[in-house]
CSV table of C-alpha atoms in Angstrom, one decimal:
chain,number,residue,atom,x,y,z
Y,6,MET,CA,-16.8,-33.5,90.3
Y,7,SER,CA,-14.3,-30.7,89.4
Y,8,ALA,CA,-13.4,-27.9,91.8
Y,9,ARG,CA,-12.9,-25.8,88.7
Y,10,PRO,CA,-15.8,-23.7,87.6
Y,11,ILE,CA,-17.8,-23.7,84.8
Y,12,ALA,CA,-17.7,-19.9,83.4
Y,13,VAL,CA,-20.3,-18.4,81.1
Y,14,VAL,CA,-18.9,-15.2,79.6
Y,15,GLY,CA,-21.9,-13.0,78.6
Y,16,ALA,CA,-24.7,-12.2,81.3
Y,17,SER,CA,-27.6,-11.5,78.8
Y,18,ALA,CA,-30.1,-13.9,77.5
Y,19,ALA,CA,-28.0,-16.7,76.1
Y,20,GLY,CA,-25.5,-16.7,78.9
Y,21,LEU,CA,-28.3,-16.8,81.6
Y,22,ALA,CA,-30.2,-19.6,79.8
Y,23,ALA,CA,-26.8,-21.3,79.8
Y,24,ALA,CA,-26.3,-21.0,83.5
Y,25,GLU,CA,-29.6,-22.0,84.5
Y,26,ALA,CA,-29.2,-25.0,82.0
Y,27,LEU,CA,-26.1,-26.2,83.9
Y,28,ARG,CA,-27.7,-26.1,87.2
Y,29,ARG,CA,-30.9,-27.7,86.0
Y,30,SER,CA,-28.9,-30.6,84.2
Y,31,GLY,CA,-27.0,-31.4,87.4
Y,32,TRP,CA,-23.8,-29.2,87.5
Y,33,HIS,CA,-23.1,-29.0,91.4
Y,34,GLY,CA,-19.7,-27.4,91.0
Y,35,PRO,CA,-18.6,-23.5,91.0
Y,36,LEU,CA,-20.5,-21.7,88.4
Y,37,THR,CA,-19.2,-18.2,87.3
Y,38,LEU,CA,-21.4,-15.8,85.2
Y,39,ILE,CA,-19.4,-12.7,84.0
Y,40,GLY,CA,-21.1,-9.7,82.6
Y,41,ASP,CA,-19.1,-6.4,81.3
Y,42,GLU,CA,-22.1,-4.4,82.2
Y,43,ASP,CA,-23.2,-3.5,85.8
Y,44,GLN,CA,-26.7,-4.4,85.5
Y,45,LEU,CA,-28.2,-8.1,86.3
Y,46,PRO,CA,-29.3,-9.9,83.2
Y,47,TYR,CA,-32.0,-8.2,81.2
Y,48,ASP,CA,-33.8,-8.6,78.0
Y,49,ARG,CA,-32.8,-6.6,74.9
Y,50,PRO,CA,-35.6,-6.5,72.5
Y,51,PRO,CA,-37.7,-4.0,74.5
Y,52,LEU,CA,-34.8,-1.6,74.4
Y,53,SER,CA,-36.0,-0.2,70.9
Y,54,LYS,CA,-39.6,-0.6,71.7
Y,55,GLN,CA,-41.1,-0.3,75.1
Y,56,LEU,CA,-38.1,1.1,76.8
Y,57,LEU,CA,-37.7,3.6,74.3
Y,58,HIS,CA,-41.5,4.5,74.1
Y,59,GLY,CA,-41.2,5.0,77.9
Y,60,THR,CA,-43.9,2.5,78.7
Y,61,TRP,CA,-41.6,0.3,80.4
Y,62,GLU,CA,-39.1,1.2,83.2
Y,63,PRO,CA,-35.6,-0.6,83.1
Y,64,ASP,CA,-36.7,-3.0,86.1
Y,65,ARG,CA,-39.3,-4.6,83.9
Y,66,LEU,CA,-36.4,-5.7,81.5
Y,67,LEU,CA,-34.8,-7.9,84.0
Y,68,LEU,CA,-34.9,-11.5,83.1
Y,69,ARG,CA,-34.3,-12.4,86.7
Y,70,THR,CA,-34.2,-10.6,90.2
Y,71,ARG,CA,-31.4,-11.1,92.6
Y,72,ASP,CA,-34.0,-13.2,94.5
Y,73,GLN,CA,-34.6,-15.2,91.5
Y,74,LEU,CA,-30.7,-15.8,90.8
Y,75,ASP,CA,-29.8,-16.9,94.5
Y,76,PRO,CA,-31.0,-20.3,94.2
Y,77,LEU,CA,-28.4,-20.8,91.2
Y,78,GLY,CA,-25.7,-20.3,93.7
Y,79,LEU,CA,-23.7,-18.3,91.1
Y,80,ASP,CA,-20.3,-16.3,91.4
Y,81,LEU,CA,-21.8,-13.4,89.6
Y,82,ARG,CA,-19.2,-11.1,88.3
Y,83,LEU,CA,-20.8,-7.8,87.0
Y,84,GLY,CA,-18.8,-4.9,85.5
Y,85,THR,CA,-16.3,-7.5,84.5
Y,86,ARG,CA,-14.5,-7.9,81.2
Y,87,ALA,CA,-13.2,-11.0,79.7
Y,88,THR,CA,-9.8,-10.0,78.1
Y,89,GLY,CA,-8.5,-13.4,76.9
Y,90,LEU,CA,-9.2,-17.3,76.9
Y,91,ASP,CA,-6.4,-19.7,76.5
Y,92,ALA,CA,-8.4,-22.5,74.9
Y,93,ALA,CA,-6.1,-25.4,75.5
Y,94,THR,CA,-6.1,-24.8,79.4
Y,95,ARG,CA,-9.8,-23.3,79.4
Y,96,THR,CA,-8.2,-20.5,81.4
Y,97,LEU,CA,-9.8,-16.9,81.3
Y,98,THR,CA,-8.3,-13.7,82.0
Y,99,LEU,CA,-10.4,-11.2,83.6
Y,100,ASP,CA,-10.2,-7.3,84.2
Y,101,GLY,CA,-12.3,-5.7,86.7
Y,102,GLY,CA,-15.6,-6.4,88.2
Y,103,VAL,CA,-17.1,-6.7,91.7
Y,104,GLY,CA,-19.0,-10.1,92.8
Y,105,VAL,CA,-22.2,-9.9,94.2
Y,106,PRO,CA,-24.0,-12.1,97.0
Y,107,PRO,CA,-24.4,-15.0,97.5
Y,108,LEU,CA,-20.5,-15.2,96.6
Y,109,GLU,CA,-19.1,-11.9,97.5
Y,110,GLN,CA,-16.0,-11.9,95.3
Y,111,GLY,CA,-14.6,-8.3,95.7
Y,112,ARG,CA,-12.8,-6.9,92.8
Y,113,GLU,CA,-11.5,-9.5,90.8
Y,114,ARG,CA,-8.4,-9.4,88.3
Y,115,GLY,CA,-6.3,-12.2,87.0
Y,116,ARG,CA,-6.8,-15.6,85.5
Y,117,LEU,CA,-9.5,-18.2,86.1
Y,118,GLU,CA,-8.9,-21.8,85.4
Y,119,CYS,CA,-12.3,-23.6,84.3
Y,120,ALA,CA,-13.6,-27.0,83.7
Y,121,GLY,CA,-15.3,-25.6,80.8
Y,122,VAL,CA,-16.4,-22.3,79.3
Y,123,ILE,CA,-19.4,-21.0,77.5
Y,124,VAL,CA,-18.9,-17.6,75.3
Y,125,ALA,CA,-21.9,-15.9,75.2
Y,126,THR,CA,-20.6,-12.2,74.7
Y,127,GLY,CA,-23.1,-11.2,71.9
Y,128,VAL,CA,-22.4,-8.3,69.5
Y,129,ALA,CA,-21.3,-5.0,69.8
Y,130,ALA,CA,-23.0,-1.7,67.7
Y,131,ARG,CA,-21.2,-0.3,64.8
Y,132,THR,CA,-20.5,3.3,64.7
Y,133,LEU,CA,-19.1,5.9,62.2
Y,134,PRO,CA,-16.2,8.0,62.2
Y,135,GLY,CA,-16.7,11.0,63.8
Y,136,ALA,CA,-19.5,10.0,65.9
Y,137,ASP,CA,-17.3,9.5,69.1
Y,138,GLY,CA,-17.6,12.2,71.4
Y,139,LEU,CA,-20.2,14.1,69.7
Y,140,ALA,CA,-23.3,14.6,71.7
Y,141,GLY,CA,-26.6,13.5,70.5
Y,142,VAL,CA,-25.3,10.8,68.4
Y,143,HIS,CA,-26.5,7.3,69.6
Y,144,THR,CA,-26.1,3.6,69.3
Y,145,LEU,CA,-28.9,1.1,70.6
Y,146,ARG,CA,-27.4,-2.0,71.9
Y,147,THR,CA,-27.4,-1.7,76.0
Y,148,LEU,CA,-29.8,-0.5,78.4
Y,149,ASP,CA,-27.4,2.6,79.0
Y,150,ASP,CA,-27.6,3.3,75.2
Y,151,ALA,CA,-31.4,3.2,75.4
Y,152,LEU,CA,-31.8,5.3,78.4
Y,153,ALA,CA,-29.5,8.0,77.0
Y,154,LEU,CA,-31.6,8.0,73.7
Y,155,ARG,CA,-34.9,8.1,75.4
Y,156,ALA,CA,-33.4,11.2,77.3
Y,157,GLY,CA,-32.3,12.8,74.1
Y,158,LEU,CA,-36.0,12.4,72.8
Y,159,ALA,CA,-37.7,13.7,76.0
Y,160,ASP,CA,-38.2,17.1,74.8
Y,161,PRO,CA,-40.9,17.3,72.1
Y,162,ALA,CA,-40.8,17.4,68.3
Y,163,ARG,CA,-37.0,16.6,67.8
Y,164,ARG,CA,-35.4,16.1,64.7
Y,165,LEU,CA,-34.3,12.4,64.7
Y,166,VAL,CA,-32.3,11.2,61.8
Y,167,ILE,CA,-31.9,7.3,62.0
Y,168,VAL,CA,-28.8,5.8,59.9
Y,169,GLY,CA,-29.8,2.4,58.8
Y,170,ASN,CA,-32.9,1.3,57.8
Y,171,GLY,CA,-32.9,-2.3,59.0
Y,172,VAL,CA,-34.9,-3.9,62.1
Y,173,LEU,CA,-33.6,-1.8,64.5
Y,174,GLY,CA,-33.7,1.4,62.9
Y,175,CYS,CA,-37.5,0.7,61.6
Y,176,GLU,CA,-38.5,0.0,65.1
Y,177,ALA,CA,-36.9,3.0,66.4
Y,178,ALA,CA,-38.5,5.2,63.7
Y,179,ALA,CA,-41.8,3.6,64.5
Y,180,VAL,CA,-41.6,4.5,68.3
Y,181,ALA,CA,-40.0,8.0,67.6
Y,182,ARG,CA,-43.0,8.9,65.3
Y,183,GLU,CA,-45.6,7.5,68.0
Y,184,LEU,CA,-43.5,9.9,70.2
Y,185,GLY,CA,-44.3,12.8,67.9
Y,186,HIS,CA,-40.9,13.6,66.4
Y,187,ASP,CA,-39.7,14.5,63.0
Y,188,VAL,CA,-38.0,11.3,61.9
Y,189,THR,CA,-35.8,10.6,58.8
Y,190,LEU,CA,-34.5,7.1,58.0
Y,191,VAL,CA,-31.5,6.8,55.9
Y,192,GLY,CA,-30.3,3.6,54.3
Y,193,ARG,CA,-28.1,2.6,51.7
Y,194,ASP,CA,-30.6,0.3,50.1
Y,195,PRO,CA,-33.9,2.2,49.2
Y,196,VAL,CA,-36.0,-0.5,50.7
Y,197,PRO,CA,-36.3,-0.9,54.6
Y,198,MET,CA,-35.3,-4.2,56.2
Y,199,ALA,CA,-34.5,-5.6,52.4
Y,200,GLY,CA,-31.6,-7.7,53.6
Y,201,ALA,CA,-33.8,-9.4,56.2
Y,202,VAL,CA,-37.2,-9.8,54.5
Y,203,GLY,CA,-36.7,-9.1,50.9
Y,204,THR,CA,-37.7,-6.2,48.5
Y,205,GLU,CA,-41.5,-6.7,48.5
Y,206,VAL,CA,-41.8,-6.9,52.1
Y,207,GLY,CA,-39.6,-4.1,52.6
Y,208,GLU,CA,-41.6,-2.0,50.2
Y,209,LEU,CA,-44.8,-2.5,52.2
Y,210,LEU,CA,-43.0,-1.6,55.2
Y,211,ALA,CA,-41.7,1.4,53.5
Y,212,GLU,CA,-45.6,2.3,52.7
Y,213,GLU,CA,-46.4,1.9,56.3
Y,214,HIS,CA,-43.6,4.3,57.4
Y,215,ARG,CA,-44.4,6.8,54.9
Y,216,ALA,CA,-47.9,6.8,55.9
Y,217,ARG,CA,-47.1,7.5,59.4
Y,218,GLY,CA,-44.8,10.4,58.3
Y,219,VAL,CA,-41.3,9.2,58.2
Y,220,ARG,CA,-39.1,10.3,55.7
Y,221,LEU,CA,-37.2,7.9,53.6
Y,222,VAL,CA,-34.0,8.9,52.5
Y,223,THR,CA,-31.4,6.7,50.5
Y,224,GLY,CA,-27.5,7.6,50.8
Y,225,ALA,CA,-24.5,7.0,52.3
Y,226,VAL,CA,-23.3,9.0,55.3
Y,227,ASP,CA,-20.2,11.4,54.7
Y,228,GLY,CA,-20.2,12.7,58.3
Y,229,PHE,CA,-21.8,15.0,60.7
Y,230,THR,CA,-22.2,18.7,61.4
Y,231,VAL,CA,-22.2,20.3,64.6
Y,232,ALA,CA,-25.1,22.5,66.1
Y,233,GLU,CA,-24.8,26.2,65.5
Y,234,ASP,CA,-25.9,27.3,69.1
Y,235,GLY,CA,-22.8,27.5,70.7
Y,236,ALA,CA,-22.5,23.9,71.5
Y,237,PRO,CA,-19.6,22.7,69.2
Y,238,ALA,CA,-19.6,19.2,70.7
Y,239,ARG,CA,-23.4,18.6,69.8
Y,240,VAL,CA,-24.7,17.2,66.4
Y,241,GLY,CA,-26.4,19.6,64.2
Y,242,GLY,CA,-26.9,17.3,61.2
Y,243,VAL,CA,-26.1,14.4,59.0
Y,244,ARG,CA,-24.1,15.0,55.9
Y,245,LEU,CA,-24.6,12.4,53.0
Y,246,ALA,CA,-22.1,11.6,50.5
Y,247,ASP,CA,-24.3,13.3,47.4
Y,248,GLY,CA,-23.6,16.7,49.5
Y,249,SER,CA,-27.2,16.8,50.9
Y,250,LEU,CA,-27.5,17.7,54.7
Y,251,LEU,CA,-30.3,16.3,56.9
Y,252,PRO,CA,-30.7,18.5,60.0
Y,253,ALA,CA,-31.0,16.8,63.3
Y,254,ASP,CA,-31.2,17.2,66.9
Y,255,VAL,CA,-30.5,13.6,67.6
Y,256,VAL,CA,-29.0,10.9,65.6
Y,257,LEU,CA,-29.3,6.9,66.0
Y,258,LEU,CA,-26.7,5.0,64.4
Y,259,ALA,CA,-28.4,1.6,63.6
Y,260,ILE,CA,-25.9,0.3,61.2
Y,261,GLY,CA,-25.7,-3.3,62.4
Y,262,SER,CA,-23.5,-4.9,64.7
Y,263,THR,CA,-20.0,-6.8,65.2
Y,264,PRO,CA,-19.6,-10.1,67.1
Y,265,ALA,CA,-17.8,-9.2,70.4
Y,266,VAL,CA,-14.9,-11.6,69.7
Y,267,ASP,CA,-12.0,-9.1,69.8
Y,268,TRP,CA,-11.0,-10.5,73.4
Y,269,LEU,CA,-10.5,-14.0,71.8
Y,270,ALA,CA,-6.9,-14.0,70.2
Y,271,ASP,CA,-6.2,-17.7,70.7
Y,272,PRO,CA,-5.3,-19.0,67.1
Y,273,ALA,CA,-7.1,-22.3,68.0
Y,274,LEU,CA,-10.5,-20.3,67.7
Y,275,ASP,CA,-11.9,-19.2,64.5
Y,276,THR,CA,-13.5,-15.6,65.3
Y,277,SER,CA,-14.3,-15.0,61.4
Y,278,ASP,CA,-18.0,-13.6,61.8
Y,279,GLY,CA,-18.5,-14.9,65.3
Y,280,LEU,CA,-17.2,-17.6,67.2
Y,281,ARG,CA,-16.9,-20.6,64.7
Y,282,CYS,CA,-18.3,-23.7,66.3
Y,283,ASP,CA,-19.6,-27.1,65.1
Y,284,ALA,CA,-23.0,-28.6,65.0
Y,285,TYR,CA,-22.7,-29.0,68.7
Y,286,CYS,CA,-21.8,-25.4,69.3
Y,287,ALA,CA,-18.4,-26.4,70.3
Y,288,ALA,CA,-15.7,-24.1,69.2
Y,289,ALA,CA,-12.6,-26.3,70.9
Y,290,PRO,CA,-12.5,-28.9,73.5
Y,291,GLY,CA,-14.5,-27.6,76.5
Y,292,ILE,CA,-15.1,-24.3,74.9
Y,293,TYR,CA,-18.7,-23.6,73.7
Y,294,ALA,CA,-20.5,-20.7,72.4
Y,295,ALA,CA,-24.2,-19.4,72.5
Y,296,GLY,CA,-26.4,-16.6,71.2
Y,297,ASP,CA,-25.4,-13.7,68.7
Y,298,VAL,CA,-21.7,-14.5,68.9
Y,299,ALA,CA,-22.0,-18.2,67.9
Y,300,ARG,CA,-21.6,-19.1,64.1
Y,301,TRP,CA,-22.4,-22.9,64.2
Y,302,ASP,CA,-22.8,-25.6,61.6
Y,303,HIS,CA,-26.8,-25.8,61.4
Y,304,PRO,CA,-27.1,-29.5,60.8
Y,305,VAL,CA,-30.6,-29.1,58.9
Y,306,HIS,CA,-29.1,-26.1,56.7
Y,307,GLY,CA,-25.8,-27.7,55.9
Y,308,ARG,CA,-24.0,-24.5,56.3
Y,309,PRO,CA,-22.7,-22.2,59.2
Y,310,VAL,CA,-25.1,-19.8,60.3
Y,311,ARG,CA,-25.4,-16.8,62.9
Y,312,PHE,CA,-28.5,-15.5,64.2
Y,313,GLU,CA,-29.1,-12.4,66.3
Y,314,HIS,CA,-32.3,-13.4,67.5
Y,315,ARG,CA,-33.8,-13.3,70.8
Y,316,MET,CA,-35.2,-17.0,70.9
Y,317,ASN,CA,-32.2,-18.4,69.6
Y,318,ALA,CA,-30.2,-17.0,72.3
Y,319,THR,CA,-32.1,-18.9,75.0
Y,320,GLU,CA,-32.2,-22.1,72.9
Y,321,GLN,CA,-28.7,-22.0,71.8
Y,322,GLY,CA,-27.6,-21.2,75.7
Y,323,MET,CA,-29.6,-24.3,76.7
Y,324,ALA,CA,-27.9,-26.6,74.0
Y,325,ALA,CA,-24.3,-25.6,74.6
Y,326,ALA,CA,-24.8,-26.2,78.3
Y,327,ARG,CA,-26.2,-29.5,77.8
Y,328,ASN,CA,-23.6,-30.3,75.2
Y,329,LEU,CA,-20.6,-29.0,77.5
Y,330,LEU,CA,-22.0,-31.3,80.4
Y,331,ALA,CA,-21.9,-34.1,78.2
Y,332,GLU,CA,-18.4,-33.4,77.4
Y,333,LEU,CA,-17.3,-33.2,80.9
Y,334,ALA,CA,-19.1,-36.4,81.9
Y,335,ALA,CA,-17.0,-38.3,79.3
Y,336,GLU,CA,-14.0,-36.5,80.9
Y,337,GLY,CA,-14.8,-37.5,84.2
Y,338,ALA,CA,-15.2,-33.9,85.4
Y,339,HIS,CA,-19.0,-34.1,85.7
Y,340,ASP,CA,-20.8,-37.0,87.7
Y,341,PRO,CA,-24.2,-37.2,85.6
Y,342,GLY,CA,-25.5,-39.9,88.1
Y,343,ASP,CA,-27.8,-42.4,86.6
Y,344,THR,CA,-28.7,-40.8,83.1
Y,345,PRO,CA,-25.2,-39.7,81.3
Y,346,PRO,CA,-26.0,-36.9,78.9
Y,347,GLU,CA,-25.4,-37.3,75.2
Y,348,ARG,CA,-24.3,-34.2,73.0
Y,349,ARG,CA,-26.8,-33.5,70.3
Y,350,PRO,CA,-26.7,-31.3,67.3
Y,351,PHE,CA,-28.2,-27.9,67.7
Y,352,ALA,CA,-31.0,-27.8,64.9
Y,353,PRO,CA,-33.3,-25.0,65.9
Y,354,VAL,CA,-36.2,-23.5,63.7
Y,355,PRO,CA,-34.8,-19.8,63.6
Y,356,TYR,CA,-37.4,-17.4,64.6
Y,357,PHE,CA,-37.7,-13.6,64.8
Y,358,TRP,CA,-40.2,-10.9,65.2
Y,359,SER,CA,-40.5,-7.2,65.0
Y,360,ASP,CA,-43.1,-4.8,66.1
Y,361,GLN,CA,-43.5,-1.4,64.2
Y,362,TYR,CA,-46.7,0.8,65.1
Y,363,ALA,CA,-49.4,-1.8,65.3
Y,364,LEU,CA,-47.8,-4.4,62.9
Y,365,LYS,CA,-46.3,-7.4,64.1
Y,366,ILE,CA,-43.9,-9.2,61.8
Y,367,GLN,CA,-42.9,-13.0,62.4
Y,368,ALA,CA,-40.7,-15.2,60.4
Y,369,TYR,CA,-39.7,-19.0,60.7
Y,370,GLY,CA,-36.5,-20.4,59.0
Y,371,LEU,CA,-34.2,-18.5,57.0
Y,372,THR,CA,-35.3,-15.4,55.3
Y,373,ALA,CA,-32.0,-13.7,54.7
Y,374,GLY,CA,-29.8,-14.7,51.7
Y,375,ALA,CA,-33.0,-16.2,49.9
Y,376,ASP,CA,-32.6,-16.5,46.2
Y,377,ARG,CA,-36.3,-16.8,45.4
Y,378,VAL,CA,-39.1,-14.9,47.3
Y,379,GLU,CA,-42.7,-15.2,46.6
Y,380,THR,CA,-44.8,-12.7,48.5
Y,381,THR,CA,-48.9,-12.8,48.7
Y,382,LEU,CA,-50.5,-9.6,49.6
Y,383,LEU,CA,-53.7,-10.5,51.7
Y,384,ASP,CA,-54.6,-6.9,52.8
Y,385,ARG,CA,-52.8,-4.0,51.3
Y,386,ASP,CA,-54.6,-1.3,53.8
Y,387,GLU,CA,-53.9,-3.7,56.8
Y,388,ARG,CA,-50.4,-4.6,55.8
Y,389,ARG,CA,-51.4,-8.2,55.9
Y,390,THR,CA,-49.0,-10.2,53.8
Y,391,VAL,CA,-47.2,-13.9,53.7
Y,392,ALA,CA,-43.9,-14.4,52.0
Y,393,LEU,CA,-42.1,-17.6,51.2
Y,394,TYR,CA,-38.3,-17.8,51.1
Y,395,GLY,CA,-36.3,-20.4,49.0
Y,396,ARG,CA,-32.8,-21.4,48.1
Y,397,GLY,CA,-32.4,-23.7,45.2
Y,398,ASP,CA,-35.5,-25.7,44.8
Y,399,SER,CA,-36.3,-25.8,48.6
Y,400,ALA,CA,-38.4,-23.4,50.6
Y,401,VAL,CA,-36.3,-22.6,53.8
Y,402,GLY,CA,-38.2,-19.5,55.2
Y,403,VAL,CA,-41.7,-18.1,55.8
Y,404,LEU,CA,-42.8,-14.6,57.0
Y,405,ALA,CA,-46.2,-13.2,57.9
Y,406,ALA,CA,-47.3,-9.8,59.0
Y,407,GLY,CA,-50.7,-9.1,60.7
Y,408,ILE,CA,-52.2,-12.7,60.4
Y,409,PRO,CA,-53.5,-14.5,63.6
Y,410,PRO,CA,-51.4,-16.6,65.9
Y,411,ARG,CA,-53.0,-20.0,64.9
Y,412,GLN,CA,-52.0,-19.4,61.4
Y,413,ILE,CA,-48.4,-18.3,62.4
Y,414,ARG,CA,-47.8,-21.3,64.3
Y,415,ALA,CA,-48.9,-23.4,61.1
Y,416,LEU,CA,-46.4,-21.8,59.0
Y,417,ARG,CA,-43.7,-22.9,61.3
Y,418,ALA,CA,-44.1,-26.5,60.4
Y,419,VAL,CA,-43.7,-25.6,56.7
Y,420,VAL,CA,-40.4,-24.7,57.1
Y,421,ALA,CA,-39.2,-26.8,60.2
Y,422,THR,CA,-37.0,-28.4,57.6
Y,423,PRO,CA,-36.3,-27.3,53.9
Y,424,VAL,CA,-39.1,-28.7,52.0
Y,425,PRO,CA,-39.6,-28.7,48.0
Y,426,TRP,CA,-40.9,-25.3,46.8
Y,427,ASP,CA,-44.1,-26.2,45.3
Y,428,GLU,CA,-45.1,-28.3,48.4
Y,429,ALA,CA,-44.3,-25.4,50.6
Y,430,ARG,CA,-46.3,-22.9,48.6
Y,431,GLU,CA,-49.3,-25.2,48.8
Y,432,ARG,CA,-49.1,-25.6,52.5
Y,433,VAL,CA,-48.7,-22.0,53.1
Y,434,ALA,CA,-51.7,-21.1,50.8
Y,435,ALA,CA,-53.8,-23.6,52.9
Y,436,ALA,CA,-52.5,-22.3,56.2
Y,437,THR,CA,-53.4,-18.7,55.2
Y,438,ALA,CA,-56.7,-19.4,53.3
Y,439,ALA,CA,-59.1,-17.9,55.8
Y,440,SER,CA,-56.9,-14.8,56.4
């Protein structure tokens, strides 16, 4: 057994899943979990829904309490930023942070030589020039972000401009309208969520948002104006490239994210659009990645993919842990007992969901980047619909809105692996016949 720790960098869903899987799979050596935020691991999907709405408080987002983490025997370093990784020696460089029980570490700086490393640093929210230091302009990636935005919407009837009409922007727009705010949703693409779900489903979502009172605007942002109330550092509006001005008390920038790989400068690692991995989630010997930051060779779809989806974070965290332990066992750094593990390719059926108003949208497989989409509207008033997504002659993704869970589960099987388009169409029709 190695005296060196396995270090998991990133203390969110993927990192926590990896740490728990390492212990569950028999890693009895030191285990370090590093997070750059001060909070215990928490769930992120509710940030733009229940937390923003005020129906949940932060403690309900915790993935584990301190008591639940104790049995893992973690060297848990919160508020600690990883600033570098030497892939050849598996050595991390850390900056700052305070350990918490059961291994009280004190302030830690310096290098951490590891038996193996799992990178689960997620993504960072994109912003726009001129937004830094301007009060009232928010991003929404962390718990602190969400609490700040919620505070900005505490007063009634605020004018909220959301820049970006993807999944996050649409979810925030729905919550803000339910809270009674005046909401304008701005996107470069005229159809909300078109990149993720296609034009027809996106147009259906646009109908729902308009019916709820959201103003949809197409345009590019040119900059911000400041409030004229003697508060020069507070936003007063969003200026578009066509010269129009959208007055705003609060602005949310929901313009996507970038993989958090800026700290990975080792040329042995490919950090173009995330940390590049093989089908086993390995970026280099002893170095694995999981969650939003990982771009790996999906063995079923035959191309590198990166998913910013909650379920993928958990599943990939467990897969990376299992495969790292198998590699360490082969190196003699891990005693697997009587059942030596084998590395296995990570081949999930991608899944994501979105809640907007009373509408639940669920999708399996690959919906983004499809070159053909067939949408069947089951009930326009109820927004019940199902859509099939394909690449070439194969169906690779399916989406449903407003249909029962039993039928949703049947749709998953349709695209668990790419199937011929016509066969998939028949199976989708059979699965939704009673809707």
